[in-house]
CSV table of C-alpha atoms in Angstrom, one decimal:
chain,number,residue,atom,x,y,z
A,9,MET,CA,23.7,8.2,-35.9
A,10,GLY,CA,20.9,9.4,-34.2
A,11,ASP,CA,19.8,10.9,-30.4
A,12,CYS,CA,18.1,7.4,-29.2
A,13,GLU,CA,21.4,5.1,-30.9
A,14,ASN,CA,23.5,7.2,-29.3
A,15,LEU,CA,22.2,7.0,-25.8
A,16,GLN,CA,21.6,3.2,-26.4
A,17,LYS,CA,25.2,2.8,-27.7
A,18,TYR,CA,27.1,4.6,-24.1
A,19,ILE,CA,24.3,2.4,-22.4
A,20,SER,CA,25.5,-1.2,-24.1
A,21,GLU,CA,29.2,-0.1,-23.1
A,22,TYR,CA,28.9,1.3,-20.1
A,23,VAL,CA,26.9,-1.2,-18.6
A,24,GLY,CA,27.8,-4.5,-20.5
A,25,ASP,CA,26.9,-7.2,-19.2
A,26,LYS,CA,27.5,-6.5,-15.3
A,27,PRO,CA,24.5,-7.7,-12.8
A,28,ILE,CA,21.9,-4.8,-11.6
A,29,ASP,CA,22.9,-4.5,-8.8
A,30,GLU,CA,27.2,-3.9,-9.4
A,31,TRP,CA,25.9,-0.2,-10.7
A,32,LYS,CA,22.3,0.3,-9.8
A,33,LEU,CA,23.7,3.4,-7.1
A,34,GLU,CA,25.1,5.0,-9.2
A,35,PHE,CA,22.1,6.1,-10.8
A,36,GLN,CA,20.5,7.2,-6.3
A,37,ASP,CA,20.5,10.7,-8.2
A,38,ASN,CA,19.3,10.1,-11.4
A,39,PRO,CA,16.6,7.9,-11.5
A,40,GLU,CA,14.7,9.1,-14.6
A,41,LEU,CA,18.7,7.8,-16.3
A,42,TYR,CA,18.1,4.2,-14.5
A,43,TYR,CA,14.6,4.1,-15.8
A,44,GLU,CA,16.0,4.5,-19.7
A,45,ILE,CA,18.6,2.3,-18.8
A,46,ALA,CA,16.5,-0.4,-16.8
A,47,LYS,CA,13.8,-0.3,-20.1
A,48,TYR,CA,16.5,-0.8,-22.8
A,49,LYS,CA,18.8,-3.6,-20.8
A,50,GLY,CA,14.6,-5.5,-19.7
A,51,TYR,CA,15.6,-5.6,-15.9
A,52,GLY,CA,13.6,-6.3,-13.4
A,53,VAL,CA,11.3,-7.8,-15.5
A,54,PRO,CA,11.2,-11.6,-13.8
A,55,LYS,CA,11.9,-14.2,-17.2
A,56,ARG,CA,8.7,-15.9,-15.6
A,57,TYR,CA,6.6,-13.1,-16.4
A,58,LYS,CA,8.4,-12.3,-19.6
A,59,LYS,CA,6.6,-16.2,-20.7
A,60,ALA,CA,3.5,-15.5,-19.0
A,61,VAL,CA,3.8,-12.1,-21.3
A,62,ASN,CA,4.4,-14.3,-24.2
A,63,LYS,CA,2.3,-17.2,-23.5
A,64,TYR,CA,-1.2,-15.6,-21.9
A,65,SER,CA,-3.1,-12.6,-23.4
A,66,VAL,CA,-4.9,-10.3,-20.9
A,67,ILE,CA,-8.4,-11.4,-20.2
A,68,GLU,CA,-10.5,-8.0,-20.1
A,69,ASN,CA,-12.9,-8.8,-17.1
A,70,LEU,CA,-9.6,-10.4,-15.0
A,71,PHE,CA,-8.7,-8.4,-11.4
A,72,PHE,CA,-6.0,-9.1,-9.8
A,73,PHE,CA,-5.1,-8.0,-6.2
A,74,GLU,CA,-2.3,-7.5,-3.1
A,75,SER,CA,-2.0,-5.4,-0.2
A,76,ASN,CA,1.3,-4.8,1.6
A,77,LEU,CA,3.4,-7.2,-0.1
A,78,ALA,CA,0.3,-10.2,-0.1
A,79,ARG,CA,0.9,-9.7,3.6
A,80,GLN,CA,-2.4,-8.9,4.5
A,81,TYR,CA,-6.0,-9.0,3.0
A,82,SER,CA,-6.6,-5.6,4.5
A,83,GLY,CA,-6.3,-1.3,2.9
A,84,ASN,CA,-8.5,-0.2,0.0
A,85,PRO,CA,-7.6,-3.5,-1.9
A,86,ARG,CA,-9.6,-5.4,-0.5
A,87,TYR,CA,-12.6,-2.3,-0.2
A,88,ILE,CA,-12.3,-1.7,-3.9
A,89,TYR,CA,-12.3,-5.9,-4.5
A,90,GLU,CA,-15.5,-6.3,-1.6
A,91,LYS,CA,-17.8,-3.5,-4.6
A,92,LEU,CA,-16.3,-5.1,-7.5
A,93,ILE,CA,-17.7,-8.5,-6.0
A,94,GLU,CA,-20.8,-7.2,-5.1
A,95,ARG,CA,-21.3,-5.4,-8.4
A,96,PHE,CA,-19.7,-7.3,-11.0
A,97,PRO,CA,-19.5,-11.2,-9.1
A,98,ASN,CA,-19.0,-12.9,-12.9
A,99,PHE,CA,-16.0,-11.3,-13.3
A,100,ILE,CA,-12.9,-13.2,-12.5
A,101,TYR,CA,-10.4,-12.1,-9.7
A,102,VAL,CA,-6.8,-12.7,-7.6
A,103,TRP,CA,-6.0,-12.5,-4.6
A,104,ALA,CA,-1.7,-12.5,-3.7
A,105,TYR,CA,-1.9,-13.4,0.0
A,106,ASP,CA,0.0,-15.1,2.1
A,107,GLY,CA,-2.4,-15.9,4.4
A,108,ASN,CA,-5.3,-18.7,5.3
A,109,PRO,CA,-6.9,-18.1,2.0
A,110,LYS,CA,-11.3,-19.2,4.1
A,111,ASN,CA,-10.3,-15.2,5.4
A,112,ILE,CA,-11.4,-13.1,1.3
A,113,PRO,CA,-15.3,-13.7,0.7
A,114,GLY,CA,-16.3,-14.1,-2.9
A,115,ASN,CA,-14.3,-17.2,-3.4
A,116,PRO,CA,-11.7,-15.7,-5.5
A,117,ILE,CA,-8.2,-17.3,-6.6
A,118,VAL,CA,-5.3,-17.0,-4.2
A,119,VAL,CA,-1.9,-17.2,-5.5
A,120,LYS,CA,1.1,-17.1,-3.4
A,121,ARG,CA,3.7,-14.0,-3.7
A,122,SER,CA,6.0,-14.6,-6.7
A,123,SER,CA,5.0,-18.0,-7.5
A,124,ASN,CA,5.0,-19.9,-10.7
A,125,GLU,CA,0.8,-18.9,-10.6
A,126,TYR,CA,1.7,-15.2,-9.6
A,127,TYR,CA,3.5,-14.4,-12.4
A,128,LYS,CA,0.4,-16.1,-14.5
A,129,TYR,CA,-2.2,-14.2,-13.3
A,130,LEU,CA,-0.4,-10.7,-13.5
A,131,ALA,CA,0.3,-11.1,-17.2
A,132,LYS,CA,-3.5,-12.1,-17.5
A,133,ALA,CA,-4.8,-9.5,-15.5
A,134,ARG,CA,-6.6,-6.8,-17.1
A,135,VAL,CA,-6.3,-4.6,-13.5
A,136,ILE,CA,-3.8,-5.0,-11.5
A,137,ILE,CA,-4.3,-3.0,-8.1
A,138,ASN,CA,-1.9,-2.7,-5.0
A,139,ASN,CA,-1.6,-0.7,-2.4
A,140,THR,CA,2.6,-0.8,-1.9
A,141,THR,CA,4.5,-2.8,-5.4
A,142,PHE,CA,4.9,-5.5,-7.7
A,143,PRO,CA,8.0,-7.0,-8.1
A,144,ILE,CA,8.1,-6.1,-10.9
A,145,TYR,CA,9.3,-2.9,-13.4
A,146,ILE,CA,6.9,-2.9,-16.0
A,147,HIS,CA,4.4,-4.5,-16.6
A,148,ARG,CA,2.4,-5.2,-20.0
A,149,GLU,CA,1.4,-2.7,-21.8
A,150,ASP,CA,-2.4,-3.6,-22.0
A,151,THR,CA,-2.7,-4.4,-17.9
A,152,PHE,CA,-4.4,-1.3,-15.9
A,153,TYR,CA,-2.2,-0.3,-12.7
A,154,LEU,CA,-4.2,1.2,-9.6
A,155,GLN,CA,-2.0,2.0,-7.3
A,156,THR,CA,-4.8,2.9,-4.0
A,157,TRP,CA,-1.4,4.0,-1.5
A,158,HIS,CA,-2.2,3.8,2.1
A,159,GLY,CA,-2.4,6.6,3.4
A,160,THR,CA,-2.0,10.7,3.8
A,161,PRO,CA,1.7,11.5,4.4
A,162,TYR,CA,2.7,13.3,7.9
A,163,LYS,CA,6.1,11.7,7.2
A,164,LEU,CA,8.3,13.1,4.2
A,165,LEU,CA,8.6,9.8,1.2
A,166,HIS,CA,11.2,9.4,-1.4
A,167,TRP,CA,12.3,11.8,-3.1
A,168,ASP,CA,11.2,14.4,-0.6
A,169,LYS,CA,13.0,13.0,2.2
A,170,ASN,CA,15.8,15.4,3.2
A,171,ASN,CA,18.9,13.1,4.5
A,172,GLU,CA,20.5,11.1,2.1
A,173,LYS,CA,18.3,7.9,2.2
A,174,LYS,CA,15.8,9.5,-0.1
A,175,SER,CA,13.9,7.2,-2.0
A,176,ASN,CA,15.4,4.9,-4.6
A,177,PRO,CA,15.3,3.8,-9.3
A,178,GLN,CA,13.9,1.0,-8.7
A,179,PHE,CA,10.8,2.8,-7.1
A,180,TYR,CA,10.6,5.8,-9.3
A,181,ILE,CA,10.7,2.8,-12.3
A,182,LYS,CA,7.7,0.9,-10.6
A,183,SER,CA,5.7,4.3,-10.5
A,184,ARG,CA,6.3,5.1,-13.9
A,185,GLY,CA,3.9,2.3,-14.1
A,186,TRP,CA,0.7,3.7,-12.3
A,187,ASN,CA,-1.7,4.1,-14.4
A,188,ALA,CA,-3.3,6.1,-12.4
A,189,LEU,CA,-2.8,7.1,-8.6
A,190,LEU,CA,-5.6,7.8,-5.5
A,191,SER,CA,-5.6,9.8,-3.1
A,192,PRO,CA,-7.6,10.6,-0.3
A,193,ASN,CA,-7.7,14.4,0.2
A,194,ASN,CA,-6.4,17.8,-2.6
A,195,TYR,CA,-3.0,17.7,0.6
A,196,SER,CA,-2.1,14.3,-0.6
A,197,THR,CA,-2.6,15.0,-3.8
A,198,GLU,CA,0.7,17.8,-4.1
A,199,LYS,CA,2.5,15.5,-1.4
A,200,PHE,CA,2.1,12.5,-3.3
A,201,LYS,CA,3.8,14.6,-6.7
A,202,SER,CA,6.8,15.9,-5.6
A,203,ALA,CA,7.0,12.4,-3.3
A,204,PHE,CA,6.7,10.0,-5.9
A,205,ARG,CA,7.9,12.9,-8.9
A,206,TYR,CA,4.1,11.9,-10.4
A,207,ASP,CA,2.6,13.1,-13.3
A,208,GLY,CA,-0.3,10.8,-14.2
A,209,GLU,CA,-3.8,11.0,-13.4
A,210,ILE,CA,-4.6,10.8,-10.0
A,211,LEU,CA,-7.9,9.9,-8.6
A,212,GLU,CA,-8.7,12.4,-5.4
A,213,LEU,CA,-11.9,10.3,-4.6
A,214,GLY,CA,-10.8,9.1,-0.9
A,215,TYR,CA,-10.1,6.2,0.4
A,216,PRO,CA,-12.2,3.0,0.1
A,217,ALA,CA,-11.0,1.9,2.8
A,218,ASN,CA,-12.6,4.4,5.1
A,219,ASP,CA,-16.2,3.7,3.6
A,220,ILE,CA,-17.6,1.6,7.0
A,221,PHE,CA,-16.8,5.1,9.1
A,222,TYR,CA,-20.1,6.5,7.1
A,223,ASN,CA,-21.5,3.8,7.3
A,224,LYS,CA,-23.2,3.6,10.8
A,225,GLU,CA,-24.9,0.0,10.6
A,226,LYS,CA,-22.3,-1.2,8.9
A,227,TYR,CA,-19.4,0.3,11.7
A,228,ASP,CA,-21.9,-0.7,14.9
A,229,ALA,CA,-21.6,-4.2,12.8
A,230,LYS,CA,-18.3,-4.5,12.8
A,231,ARG,CA,-17.4,-2.9,16.2
A,232,ASP,CA,-19.3,-5.7,18.1
A,233,GLU,CA,-17.7,-8.5,15.7
A,234,VAL,CA,-14.7,-7.6,16.3
A,235,ARG,CA,-14.8,-6.6,20.5
A,236,ASN,CA,-16.7,-10.1,20.3
A,237,LYS,CA,-13.6,-12.1,18.8
A,238,LEU,CA,-11.3,-10.2,21.2
A,239,GLY,CA,-13.8,-11.1,24.2
A,240,ILE,CA,-13.9,-6.5,24.7
A,241,SER,CA,-17.3,-6.3,26.5
A,242,SER,CA,-18.9,-3.4,24.6
A,243,ASP,CA,-18.8,-1.2,28.1
A,244,ASN,CA,-14.9,-1.2,28.1
A,245,LEU,CA,-12.8,1.8,27.0
A,246,VAL,CA,-10.2,1.1,24.6
A,247,TYR,CA,-6.9,2.5,24.0
A,248,LEU,CA,-5.7,1.8,20.5
A,249,TYR,CA,-1.8,2.2,20.4
A,250,ALA,CA,-1.2,2.6,16.6
A,251,PRO,CA,2.6,3.7,16.0
A,252,THR,CA,4.4,3.3,12.6
A,253,TRP,CA,8.2,2.2,11.4
A,254,ARG,CA,11.1,4.1,12.3
A,255,ASP,CA,14.3,4.1,9.6
A,256,GLY,CA,16.7,2.7,10.6
A,257,GLY,CA,18.0,-1.2,12.1
A,258,HIS,CA,16.7,-2.9,9.0
A,259,LEU,CA,16.5,-6.7,10.2
A,260,GLY,CA,15.9,-7.8,6.4
A,261,ASN,CA,12.4,-9.6,4.7
A,262,SER,CA,11.4,-5.5,4.5
A,263,LYS,CA,10.7,-5.4,8.1
A,264,PHE,CA,12.6,-3.1,11.2
A,265,LYS,CA,13.2,-3.1,14.7
A,266,PHE,CA,10.1,-2.2,16.7
A,267,ASN,CA,10.9,-0.1,20.1
A,268,LEU,CA,7.3,-0.2,21.5
A,269,MET,CA,8.6,2.6,23.6
A,270,LEU,CA,5.4,2.6,26.2
A,271,ASN,CA,5.3,0.8,29.3
A,272,THR,CA,1.5,-0.2,29.1
A,273,LYS,CA,1.3,-1.8,32.8
A,274,LYS,CA,1.9,1.7,34.0
A,275,PHE,CA,-0.7,3.1,31.0
A,276,LEU,CA,-3.6,1.1,32.4
A,277,GLU,CA,-3.0,2.2,35.8
A,278,HIS,CA,-3.2,5.4,34.8
A,279,ALA,CA,-6.4,4.6,32.4
A,280,PRO,CA,-9.8,4.8,33.8
A,281,GLN,CA,-11.2,1.5,35.4
A,282,GLY,CA,-11.8,-1.5,32.7
A,283,SER,CA,-10.1,0.6,30.1
A,284,ILE,CA,-7.9,-2.0,28.0
A,285,LEU,CA,-4.9,-1.0,25.3
A,286,LEU,CA,-5.1,-2.6,22.2
A,287,VAL,CA,-1.5,-2.8,20.2
A,288,ARG,CA,-0.5,-2.9,16.9
A,289,GLY,CA,3.1,-2.8,15.4
A,290,HIS,CA,3.1,-1.2,11.7
A,291,HIS,CA,3.2,-4.6,9.3
A,292,MET,CA,7.4,-4.0,8.4
A,293,SER,CA,7.6,-3.9,13.0
A,294,GLU,CA,9.2,-7.0,14.2
A,295,VAL,CA,7.1,-7.5,17.2
A,296,THR,CA,7.3,-9.9,18.9
A,297,GLU,CA,10.2,-9.7,21.1
A,298,GLU,CA,9.1,-6.8,22.4
A,299,LEU,CA,4.9,-7.6,22.5
A,300,LYS,CA,5.4,-10.9,23.7
A,301,HIS,CA,5.1,-9.7,27.7
A,302,LEU,CA,1.3,-8.0,26.4
A,303,HIS,CA,-1.3,-9.9,28.8
A,304,GLY,CA,-4.4,-9.4,30.2
A,305,SER,CA,-6.5,-5.9,29.6
A,306,SER,CA,-3.0,-5.4,27.1
A,307,ILE,CA,-4.0,-7.9,23.8
A,308,ASP,CA,-1.5,-7.3,20.7
A,309,VAL,CA,-3.5,-6.8,17.4
A,310,SER,CA,-0.8,-6.5,15.4
A,311,GLU,CA,-1.6,-10.3,13.3
A,312,TRP,CA,-4.9,-8.4,12.5
A,313,ASP,CA,-5.2,-8.2,8.8
A,314,ASP,CA,-6.8,-4.7,8.4
A,315,VAL,CA,-6.7,-2.0,11.2
A,316,VAL,CA,-10.0,-0.9,9.8
A,317,GLU,CA,-11.2,-3.3,11.7
A,318,ILE,CA,-9.4,-2.8,14.7
A,319,ILE,CA,-10.0,0.8,14.4
A,320,CYS,CA,-14.4,0.0,14.4
A,321,ALA,CA,-13.7,-1.6,17.5
A,322,ALA,CA,-11.3,0.9,19.0
A,323,ASP,CA,-12.9,4.5,20.8
A,324,VAL,CA,-9.2,6.3,21.4
A,325,LEU,CA,-6.3,6.4,19.3
A,326,ILE,CA,-2.7,6.5,20.2
A,327,THR,CA,-0.3,7.5,17.5
A,328,ASP,CA,2.7,9.2,16.8
A,329,TYR,CA,3.8,10.1,13.3
A,330,SER,CA,1.6,7.2,11.3
A,331,SER,CA,-1.5,7.8,8.7
A,332,ILE,CA,-3.6,6.2,10.8
A,333,VAL,CA,-4.2,9.4,12.5
A,334,PHE,CA,-5.6,10.3,9.2
A,335,ASP,CA,-7.8,7.6,8.7
A,336,TRP,CA,-8.5,7.4,11.8
A,337,TYR,CA,-10.2,11.0,11.8
A,338,CYS,CA,-12.8,9.8,9.1
A,339,THR,CA,-14.7,8.6,12.6
A,340,LYS,CA,-14.0,12.2,14.0
A,341,LYS,CA,-12.7,9.8,17.9
A,342,PRO,CA,-10.6,11.3,19.8
A,343,VAL,CA,-6.3,11.0,19.4
A,344,LEU,CA,-3.6,11.6,21.8
A,345,TYR,CA,-0.1,11.9,20.1
A,346,TYR,CA,3.1,10.1,21.9
A,347,VAL,CA,5.8,11.0,20.1
A,348,PRO,CA,9.3,10.6,22.3
A,349,ASP,CA,11.9,10.6,19.7
A,350,LEU,CA,10.2,13.6,17.8
A,351,LYS,CA,12.8,15.6,17.6
A,352,HIS,CA,15.3,13.4,16.9
A,353,TYR,CA,12.9,12.4,13.8
A,354,GLU,CA,11.7,15.4,12.6
A,355,ASN,CA,15.6,16.7,12.5
A,356,LYS,CA,17.7,12.8,11.7
A,357,LEU,CA,15.8,10.0,11.2
A,358,ARG,CA,13.2,10.9,9.0
A,359,GLY,CA,11.4,14.6,8.6
A,360,SER,CA,8.0,16.0,8.3
A,361,TYR,CA,5.7,17.8,6.1
A,362,PHE,CA,4.4,20.0,8.6
A,363,ASP,CA,5.4,21.1,12.6
A,364,ILE,CA,2.4,18.8,14.1
A,365,HIS,CA,1.9,20.7,17.3
A,366,LYS,CA,0.2,23.3,14.8
A,367,ILE,CA,-1.7,21.1,13.1
A,368,ASN,CA,-2.9,18.2,14.9
A,369,CYS,CA,-5.9,16.5,16.2
A,370,GLY,CA,-5.6,16.2,19.9
A,371,PRO,CA,-3.0,16.8,22.5
A,372,VAL,CA,1.0,16.5,21.0
A,373,CYS,CA,2.6,14.2,24.7
A,374,GLU,CA,6.9,13.9,24.4
A,375,THR,CA,6.5,12.1,27.8
A,376,GLU,CA,4.9,9.6,29.2
A,377,GLU,CA,3.7,12.0,32.0
A,378,GLU,CA,2.4,14.4,29.4
A,379,LEU,CA,0.6,11.0,28.0
A,380,TYR,CA,-1.0,10.3,31.8
A,381,LYS,CA,-2.5,13.9,32.4
A,382,ASN,CA,-4.0,13.7,28.8
A,383,ILE,CA,-5.4,9.7,29.2
A,384,ASN,CA,-9.4,11.6,30.0
A,385,VAL,CA,-11.2,12.1,26.2
A,386,ASP,CA,-14.7,12.4,28.2
A,387,ASP,CA,-14.7,16.5,27.1
A,388,ALA,CA,-11.9,15.6,24.2
A,389,PRO,CA,-13.2,19.0,21.4
A,390,PHE,CA,-14.0,18.0,17.9
A,391,TYR,CA,-11.1,19.6,15.1
A,392,GLU,CA,-12.8,20.9,12.0
A,393,LYS,CA,-9.6,22.4,10.4
A,394,PHE,CA,-8.0,19.4,10.1
A,395,TYR,CA,-11.3,17.7,9.4
A,396,ASN,CA,-11.6,19.8,6.3
A,397,ILE,CA,-8.3,19.5,5.3
A,398,PHE,CA,-7.9,15.8,5.7
A,399,CYS,CA,-11.1,14.3,5.6
A,400,SER,CA,-13.9,16.3,4.4
A,401,VAL,CA,-13.1,14.6,0.6
A,402,HIS,CA,-15.1,10.8,2.2
A,403,ASN,CA,-18.3,10.3,2.1
A,404,GLY,CA,-18.6,6.7,2.0
A,405,GLU,CA,-19.1,6.5,-1.2
A,406,SER,CA,-15.3,6.3,-2.4
A,407,ALA,CA,-15.3,2.4,-3.4
A,408,ASP,CA,-18.8,3.0,-6.0
A,409,LYS,CA,-16.4,6.0,-7.7
A,410,VAL,CA,-13.5,3.9,-7.9
A,411,VAL,CA,-15.3,1.0,-9.4
A,412,ASP,CA,-16.9,3.1,-11.4
A,413,PHE,CA,-13.7,4.4,-13.1
A,414,LEU,CA,-12.0,1.5,-13.5
A,415,ILE,CA,-15.0,-0.1,-14.7
A,416,LYS,CA,-14.8,2.7,-17.9
A,417,ARG,CA,-10.8,2.3,-17.9
A,418,LYS,CA,-11.0,-1.9,-18.3
A,419,LYS,CA,-12.0,-2.3,-22.0
A,420,ILE,CA,-9.1,-3.1,-24.0
A,421,PRO,CA,-8.4,-1.1,-27.3
A,422,PHE,CA,-9.4,-2.8,-30.1
A,423,LYS,CA,-5.9,-2.1,-31.7
A,424,ASN,CA,-4.5,-3.8,-28.9
A,425,LYS,CA,-7.2,-6.6,-29.1
A,426,ILE,CA,-6.0,-7.0,-33.0
A,427,TYR,CA,-2.7,-7.2,-31.8
A,428,GLN,CA,-3.4,-10.0,-29.4
A,429,ASN,CA,-5.7,-12.2,-31.7
A,430,ILE,CA,-2.0,-12.1,-34.1
A,431,LYS,CA,-0.4,-13.5,-31.4
A,432,LYS,CA,-2.3,-16.4,-30.8
A,433,VAL,CA,-2.6,-17.0,-34.4
A,434,TYR,CA,1.1,-16.9,-34.4
A,435,ARG,CA,1.3,-18.8,-30.9
A,436,LEU,CA,-1.2,-21.7,-32.4
A,437,ILE,CA,0.9,-21.9,-35.7
A,438,LYS,CA,4.2,-22.6,-33.8
A,439,LYS,CA,2.4,-25.3,-31.9
A,440,VAL,CA,0.9,-26.9,-35.4
A,441,TYR,CA,4.3,-26.3,-36.3
A,442,ARG,CA,6.5,-28.2,-34.1
A,443,LYS,CA,3.5,-31.5,-34.5
A,444,ILE,CA,4.7,-31.5,-37.8
A,445,PHE,CA,7.5,-31.0,-37.5
A,446,ASN,CA,8.4,-34.3,-34.5
A,447,CYS,CA,6.1,-36.3,-36.7
A,448,ILE,CA,7.8,-35.9,-40.2
A,449,PHE,CA,11.1,-36.4,-38.1
């Protein structure tokens, strides 16, 4: 008996018919073995997806998009899509989106996440694009999966985390299915390799979401549009407070407790007269209770789908450990770090890749008093070293570069087309046979 057969025999005896939830945690530190077991047992592939794969062939010009668990029309998937419909309007486009379909230009097919239609088009798509993950472990062979991710990491990610809450075997399996991973800079490329245990193709092309920061006409137009919608004058100084989510306090459905940690009224009393404070909770933070008191010059923009648009509208960023700072600084606008829980976050809660006091693009404030002392940003310097490390890959052409790559890679290999045609003929024969059988009997 060969090694492969021995492994399969062992898996069958060990796992048996136990549901996956009963034993998956045993492989927290051995995701590679979990991956082999899941592949062998067929775990993590919903029945509706399997059924759709058996029923439908892949369509070479069909692109499927999802952003932040289908909660938003945003991020890199959005800007890749908008470049595609500009250059290739006759392709078929599908968006998984739980919001208002009218928010998406180009008249794509819009499906609800995890619906029957969702799995049907996921199975039919030649290219699938996401900035988080799909609810399937392994996609069909003829599908090309571009993982765009959603930011340059400051906080430790997945397998790089130094506490017991590292990544999970499910994420490891899903990331094996990435055919290519998009990176905004060389720093991120190296961190992604270790954090995701990923050795596949990495596209260091910058983020398409940041292209608008290098196009003054589009940037100015978006800035005016967003300010008008929010009722903000062009003369107002606008601060954007955008903290990240915190591990712990899990509420379910990928949502976590939110702590504002900032007295917004007091902040505006210290800010220049006429200032506006926009507050944006992370899409994984439950912000409703914490932000329901905001009024007047404090505006909750957490429900605004795309943070890129909010960045265009704002003048100063206040953030903590969020990756938003690396995208924001493509604009070269001022930044204030507000990190009242820095020691706890770095030493116990999550950990970081570098010392924020040594590598930053603005004052690091650990108390509200320090924040108020630095609130005037009229003479904010330009942090050239920070920009060169994290932003310099960007030049406003990332979306075009990604689309060029996808067009080259979307063509289905000839041998796969033959196999698809054989399956089509087989399905047709089965259909005809059933009709004949029903007629006779």
